[in-house]
Amino acid sequence: MRIHVVSDVHGRAEALRHAGDGADALVCLGDLILFVDYSDHGRGIFADLFGAENADHFIALRTAKRFDEARDFSRRMWSSLDGDAWPHIEKAVRRQYAELFDAMPTPAYLTYGNVDVPRMWGDFVRPGHTVLDGEVADIGGVRFGFVGGGLRTVYRTPNEVDDEEFAAKVAAVGAVDVLCCHIPPAVPELLYDTVARRFERGSEAVLEAIRATSPRYVLFGHVHQPLARRMRIGRTECINVGHFRASGKPYVLNI
């Protein structure tokens, strides 16, 4: 069985349309939305609303870890719009989701990323799309578990949850052949982004599940340019399936 896996799509609809070509199924590990693009500051919701120059400044503040200043600057930008900020954000997010779910191949098994807005997905999923979070699916006789979202960070992305809530989803999945998460297990080499020069947050609960249940594979994304793309923990292969926005190519899992 051939499974194609993508993560961190971030608006790459044209490549997503072909991500399932030649596969029995597609697995998508979330982060469909592009809010800001750290490699092309003129792309994404923030730049669409406020222009590339303001996006440059916002990204520079966040990259320098000047988070309070970045939040203050963001508030000033949002207050410059007519009315509340959320209707503007929702309109832009819905526009991206409409394009992305139209391009999403079938069959596809999906979970959420930390920048996704889960409550909106129901308006866009099509027949052949199965959304799972803290749940299990049988794909060709292989047991896949799915855990979506991210953990709390200073970035305050839309779909961050408390450690306890995330751990409960991992526990609900239990023992599986393939564990699919948006974020990695809490292993430093898997968490360090060599371009952003920072550690992202990983899950201790996922690491504990690997040690307790030994799945054949743990697949994840979230860290766009990881120090280590894969690592073996016991009998488990832990694999960063890649930053799909940058590569446009799915990871191929033959199982």
PDB file of C-alpha atoms in Angstrom, residues 44-220:
ATOM      1  CA  GLY A  44      -0.343  35.380   3.193  1.00  0.00           C
ATOM      2  CA  ILE A  45      -3.319  36.926   4.953  1.00  0.00           C
ATOM      3  CA  PHE A  46      -1.328  39.556   6.851  1.00  0.00           C
ATOM      4  CA  ALA A  47       0.378  40.854   3.695  1.00  0.00           C
ATOM      5  CA  ASP A  48      -2.872  40.763   1.704  1.00  0.00           C
ATOM      6  CA  LEU A  49      -4.538  43.015   4.267  1.00  0.00           C
ATOM      7  CA  PHE A  50      -1.668  45.312   5.259  1.00  0.00           C
ATOM      8  CA  GLY A  51       0.952  45.110   2.505  1.00  0.00           C
ATOM      9  CA  ALA A  52       4.393  43.541   2.217  1.00  0.00           C
ATOM     10  CA  GLU A  53       6.191  46.375   4.049  1.00  0.00           C
ATOM     11  CA  ASN A  54       4.102  45.911   7.178  1.00  0.00           C
ATOM     12  CA  ALA A  55       4.511  42.139   6.880  1.00  0.00           C
ATOM     13  CA  ASP A  56       8.296  42.685   6.717  1.00  0.00           C
ATOM     14  CA  HIS A  57       8.177  44.602   9.998  1.00  0.00           C
ATOM     15  CA  PHE A  58       5.877  42.117  11.740  1.00  0.00           C
ATOM     16  CA  ILE A  59       8.028  39.140  10.719  1.00  0.00           C
ATOM     17  CA  ALA A  60      11.227  40.947  11.743  1.00  0.00           C
ATOM     18  CA  LEU A  61       9.830  41.543  15.235  1.00  0.00           C
ATOM     19  CA  ARG A  62       8.766  37.922  15.649  1.00  0.00           C
ATOM     20  CA  THR A  63      12.045  36.595  14.280  1.00  0.00           C
ATOM     21  CA  ALA A  64      13.890  38.768  16.814  1.00  0.00           C
ATOM     22  CA  LYS A  65      11.634  37.289  19.535  1.00  0.00           C
ATOM     23  CA  ARG A  66      10.259  40.746  20.341  1.00  0.00           C
ATOM     24  CA  PHE A  67       6.833  39.240  20.830  1.00  0.00           C
ATOM     25  CA  ASP A  68       5.236  42.016  22.873  1.00  0.00           C
ATOM     26  CA  GLU A  69       6.209  44.558  20.226  1.00  0.00           C
ATOM     27  CA  ALA A  70       4.945  42.250  17.487  1.00  0.00           C
ATOM     28  CA  ARG A  71       1.578  41.905  19.237  1.00  0.00           C
ATOM     29  CA  ASP A  72       1.318  45.673  19.718  1.00  0.00           C
ATOM     30  CA  PHE A  73       2.136  46.268  16.063  1.00  0.00           C
ATOM     31  CA  SER A  74      -0.392  43.630  15.006  1.00  0.00           C
ATOM     32  CA  ARG A  75      -3.096  45.246  17.161  1.00  0.00           C
ATOM     33  CA  ARG A  76      -2.439  48.613  15.506  1.00  0.00           C
ATOM     34  CA  MET A  77      -2.734  47.034  12.077  1.00  0.00           C
ATOM     35  CA  TRP A  78      -6.010  45.295  12.895  1.00  0.00           C
ATOM     36  CA  SER A  79      -7.443  48.429  14.469  1.00  0.00           C
ATOM     37  CA  SER A  80      -6.840  50.267  11.206  1.00  0.00           C
ATOM     38  CA  LEU A  81      -9.512  48.154   9.503  1.00  0.00           C
ATOM     39  CA  ASP A  82     -13.216  48.892   9.503  1.00  0.00           C
ATOM     40  CA  GLY A  83     -14.956  47.130  12.394  1.00  0.00           C
ATOM     41  CA  ASP A  84     -13.601  44.172  14.331  1.00  0.00           C
ATOM     42  CA  ALA A  85     -10.596  42.202  13.092  1.00  0.00           C
ATOM     43  CA  TRP A  86     -12.227  38.765  13.076  1.00  0.00           C
ATOM     44  CA  PRO A  87     -14.612  39.256  10.099  1.00  0.00           C
ATOM     45  CA  HIS A  88     -11.616  40.242   7.944  1.00  0.00           C
ATOM     46  CA  ILE A  89      -9.617  37.219   9.118  1.00  0.00           C
ATOM     47  CA  GLU A  90     -12.545  34.837   8.710  1.00  0.00           C
ATOM     48  CA  LYS A  91     -13.211  36.006   5.159  1.00  0.00           C
ATOM     49  CA  ALA A  92      -9.570  35.445   4.193  1.00  0.00           C
ATOM     50  CA  VAL A  93      -9.371  32.056   5.936  1.00  0.00           C
ATOM     51  CA  ARG A  94     -12.573  30.872   4.293  1.00  0.00           C
ATOM     52  CA  ARG A  95     -11.289  31.912   0.894  1.00  0.00           C
ATOM     53  CA  GLN A  96      -8.126  29.848   1.420  1.00  0.00           C
ATOM     54  CA  TYR A  97     -10.023  26.843   2.781  1.00  0.00           C
ATOM     55  CA  ALA A  98     -12.413  26.855  -0.186  1.00  0.00           C
ATOM     56  CA  GLU A  99      -9.483  26.672  -2.591  1.00  0.00           C
ATOM     57  CA  LEU A 100      -7.530  24.117  -0.581  1.00  0.00           C
ATOM     58  CA  PHE A 101     -10.353  21.664   0.077  1.00  0.00           C
ATOM     59  CA  ASP A 102     -11.379  21.883  -3.570  1.00  0.00           C
ATOM     60  CA  ALA A 103      -7.815  20.826  -4.437  1.00  0.00           C
ATOM     61  CA  MET A 104      -7.576  18.145  -1.711  1.00  0.00           C
ATOM     62  CA  PRO A 105      -7.434  14.661  -3.345  1.00  0.00           C
ATOM     63  CA  THR A 106      -9.609  11.747  -2.257  1.00  0.00           C
ATOM     64  CA  PRO A 107      -9.449   9.556  -0.353  1.00  0.00           C
ATOM     65  CA  ALA A 108      -7.751  11.754   2.220  1.00  0.00           C
ATOM     66  CA  TYR A 109      -7.330  11.421   5.971  1.00  0.00           C
ATOM     67  CA  LEU A 110      -6.737  14.764   7.663  1.00  0.00           C
ATOM     68  CA  THR A 111      -5.903  16.261  11.018  1.00  0.00           C
ATOM     69  CA  TYR A 112      -5.471  19.869  12.101  1.00  0.00           C
ATOM     70  CA  GLY A 113      -2.328  21.957  12.403  1.00  0.00           C
ATOM     71  CA  ASN A 114      -1.688  24.669  14.960  1.00  0.00           C
ATOM     72  CA  VAL A 115      -2.592  27.479  12.527  1.00  0.00           C
ATOM     73  CA  ASP A 116      -5.839  25.865  11.374  1.00  0.00           C
ATOM     74  CA  VAL A 117      -9.351  26.794  12.509  1.00  0.00           C
ATOM     75  CA  PRO A 118     -11.031  23.416  13.138  1.00  0.00           C
ATOM     76  CA  ARG A 119     -14.581  24.723  13.508  1.00  0.00           C
ATOM     77  CA  MET A 120     -14.522  25.917   9.896  1.00  0.00           C
ATOM     78  CA  TRP A 121     -13.485  22.623   8.315  1.00  0.00           C
ATOM     79  CA  GLY A 122     -16.978  21.175   8.316  1.00  0.00           C
ATOM     80  CA  ASP A 123     -18.045  23.784   5.769  1.00  0.00           C
ATOM     81  CA  PHE A 124     -15.424  22.653   3.253  1.00  0.00           C
ATOM     82  CA  VAL A 125     -14.676  18.932   3.570  1.00  0.00           C
ATOM     83  CA  ARG A 126     -15.931  16.863   0.639  1.00  0.00           C
ATOM     84  CA  PRO A 127     -16.969  13.198   0.304  1.00  0.00           C
ATOM     85  CA  GLY A 128     -13.831  11.130   0.600  1.00  0.00           C
ATOM     86  CA  HIS A 129     -12.259  13.438   3.208  1.00  0.00           C
ATOM     87  CA  THR A 130     -12.040  11.952   6.712  1.00  0.00           C
ATOM     88  CA  VAL A 131     -11.067  14.339   9.511  1.00  0.00           C
ATOM     89  CA  LEU A 132      -9.644  12.758  12.676  1.00  0.00           C
ATOM     90  CA  ASP A 133      -8.230  14.178  15.910  1.00  0.00           C
ATOM     91  CA  GLY A 134      -7.576  11.853  18.822  1.00  0.00           C
ATOM     92  CA  GLU A 135      -9.056   9.110  16.639  1.00  0.00           C
ATOM     93  CA  VAL A 136      -8.032   6.014  14.695  1.00  0.00           C
ATOM     94  CA  ALA A 137      -8.648   4.885  11.108  1.00  0.00           C
ATOM     95  CA  ASP A 138      -8.064   1.565   9.381  1.00  0.00           C
ATOM     96  CA  ILE A 139      -6.378   2.286   6.048  1.00  0.00           C
ATOM     97  CA  GLY A 140      -5.855  -0.851   4.005  1.00  0.00           C
ATOM     98  CA  GLY A 141      -5.663  -3.014   7.131  1.00  0.00           C
ATOM     99  CA  VAL A 142      -3.121  -0.733   8.827  1.00  0.00           C
ATOM    100  CA  ARG A 143      -4.103   1.078  12.035  1.00  0.00           C
ATOM    101  CA  PHE A 144      -3.419   4.827  11.805  1.00  0.00           C
ATOM    102  CA  GLY A 145      -3.850   7.212  14.736  1.00  0.00           C
ATOM    103  CA  PHE A 146      -4.271  10.980  14.350  1.00  0.00           C
ATOM    104  CA  VAL A 147      -3.505  13.778  16.806  1.00  0.00           C
ATOM    105  CA  GLY A 148      -3.920  17.341  15.550  1.00  0.00           C
ATOM    106  CA  GLY A 149      -3.092  20.825  16.730  1.00  0.00           C
ATOM    107  CA  GLY A 150      -0.164  22.248  18.654  1.00  0.00           C
ATOM    108  CA  LEU A 151       0.822  23.130  22.206  1.00  0.00           C
ATOM    109  CA  ARG A 152       0.738  26.575  23.832  1.00  0.00           C
ATOM    110  CA  THR A 153       3.485  28.947  22.676  1.00  0.00           C
ATOM    111  CA  VAL A 154       4.337  32.638  22.672  1.00  0.00           C
ATOM    112  CA  TYR A 155       3.118  32.757  19.058  1.00  0.00           C
ATOM    113  CA  ARG A 156      -0.501  32.177  20.134  1.00  0.00           C
ATOM    114  CA  THR A 157      -1.531  30.474  16.909  1.00  0.00           C
ATOM    115  CA  PRO A 158      -5.247  29.633  16.572  1.00  0.00           C
ATOM    116  CA  ASN A 159      -5.200  25.916  17.360  1.00  0.00           C
ATOM    117  CA  GLU A 160      -2.944  25.556  20.387  1.00  0.00           C
ATOM    118  CA  VAL A 161      -4.156  23.478  23.343  1.00  0.00           C
ATOM    119  CA  ASP A 162      -2.977  22.755  26.863  1.00  0.00           C
ATOM    120  CA  ASP A 163      -0.539  19.895  27.395  1.00  0.00           C
ATOM    121  CA  GLU A 164      -3.203  17.901  29.255  1.00  0.00           C
ATOM    122  CA  GLU A 165      -5.705  18.161  26.413  1.00  0.00           C
ATOM    123  CA  PHE A 166      -3.099  17.129  23.857  1.00  0.00           C
ATOM    124  CA  ALA A 167      -1.991  14.203  26.042  1.00  0.00           C
ATOM    125  CA  ALA A 168      -5.607  13.047  26.343  1.00  0.00           C
ATOM    126  CA  LYS A 169      -5.867  12.866  22.550  1.00  0.00           C
ATOM    127  CA  VAL A 170      -2.668  10.806  22.373  1.00  0.00           C
ATOM    128  CA  ALA A 171      -4.044   8.461  25.051  1.00  0.00           C
ATOM    129  CA  ALA A 172      -7.345   8.129  23.178  1.00  0.00           C
ATOM    130  CA  VAL A 173      -5.475   6.902  20.094  1.00  0.00           C
ATOM    131  CA  GLY A 174      -3.623   4.195  22.023  1.00  0.00           C
ATOM    132  CA  ALA A 175      -1.502   1.589  20.271  1.00  0.00           C
ATOM    133  CA  VAL A 176      -1.368   1.989  16.482  1.00  0.00           C
ATOM    134  CA  ASP A 177       0.858   0.975  13.586  1.00  0.00           C
ATOM    135  CA  VAL A 178       1.316   4.564  12.377  1.00  0.00           C
ATOM    136  CA  LEU A 179       0.896   7.613  14.609  1.00  0.00           C
ATOM    137  CA  CYS A 180       0.228  10.819  12.635  1.00  0.00           C
ATOM    138  CA  CYS A 181       0.630  14.134  14.476  1.00  0.00           C
ATOM    139  CA  HIS A 182       1.086  17.716  13.421  1.00  0.00           C
ATOM    140  CA  ILE A 183       3.865  18.333  15.956  1.00  0.00           C
ATOM    141  CA  PRO A 184       6.901  16.103  16.633  1.00  0.00           C
ATOM    142  CA  PRO A 185       7.734  14.135  19.749  1.00  0.00           C
ATOM    143  CA  ALA A 186       9.767  16.146  22.266  1.00  0.00           C
ATOM    144  CA  VAL A 187      13.240  15.304  20.968  1.00  0.00           C
ATOM    145  CA  PRO A 188      15.575  18.311  20.558  1.00  0.00           C
ATOM    146  CA  GLU A 189      17.019  17.241  17.184  1.00  0.00           C
ATOM    147  CA  LEU A 190      13.501  16.941  15.744  1.00  0.00           C
ATOM    148  CA  LEU A 191      12.402  20.313  17.160  1.00  0.00           C
ATOM    149  CA  TYR A 192      15.211  22.661  16.136  1.00  0.00           C
ATOM    150  CA  ASP A 193      14.560  24.751  13.015  1.00  0.00           C
ATOM    151  CA  THR A 194      17.925  25.493  11.406  1.00  0.00           C
ATOM    152  CA  VAL A 195      16.668  28.527   9.447  1.00  0.00           C
ATOM    153  CA  ALA A 196      14.483  30.139  12.121  1.00  0.00           C
ATOM    154  CA  ARG A 197      17.208  29.207  14.653  1.00  0.00           C
ATOM    155  CA  ARG A 198      14.793  28.232  17.357  1.00  0.00           C
ATOM    156  CA  PHE A 199      13.262  25.201  19.019  1.00  0.00           C
ATOM    157  CA  GLU A 200       9.595  24.552  18.292  1.00  0.00           C
ATOM    158  CA  ARG A 201       7.436  22.819  20.889  1.00  0.00           C
ATOM    159  CA  GLY A 202       7.115  19.069  20.723  1.00  0.00           C
ATOM    160  CA  SER A 203       4.998  16.634  22.667  1.00  0.00           C
ATOM    161  CA  GLU A 204       6.200  14.690  25.692  1.00  0.00           C
ATOM    162  CA  ALA A 205       2.983  12.652  25.447  1.00  0.00           C
ATOM    163  CA  VAL A 206       3.881  11.505  21.922  1.00  0.00           C
ATOM    164  CA  LEU A 207       7.388  10.577  23.085  1.00  0.00           C
ATOM    165  CA  GLU A 208       5.911   8.580  25.977  1.00  0.00           C
ATOM    166  CA  ALA A 209       3.512   6.827  23.581  1.00  0.00           C
ATOM    167  CA  ILE A 210       6.424   5.833  21.347  1.00  0.00           C
ATOM    168  CA  ARG A 211       8.245   4.285  24.296  1.00  0.00           C
ATOM    169  CA  ALA A 212       5.113   2.559  25.603  1.00  0.00           C
ATOM    170  CA  THR A 213       3.520   1.257  22.378  1.00  0.00           C
ATOM    171  CA  SER A 214       6.314   1.185  19.739  1.00  0.00           C
ATOM    172  CA  PRO A 215       4.389   2.145  16.595  1.00  0.00           C
ATOM    173  CA  ARG A 216       6.149   1.297  13.338  1.00  0.00           C
ATOM    174  CA  TYR A 217       6.127   4.947  12.280  1.00  0.00           C
ATOM    175  CA  VAL A 218       5.447   8.371  13.777  1.00  0.00           C
ATOM    176  CA  LEU A 219       4.824  10.978  11.072  1.00  0.00           C
ATOM    177  CA  PHE A 220       4.703  14.731  11.712  1.00  0.00           C
TER     178      PHE A 220
END
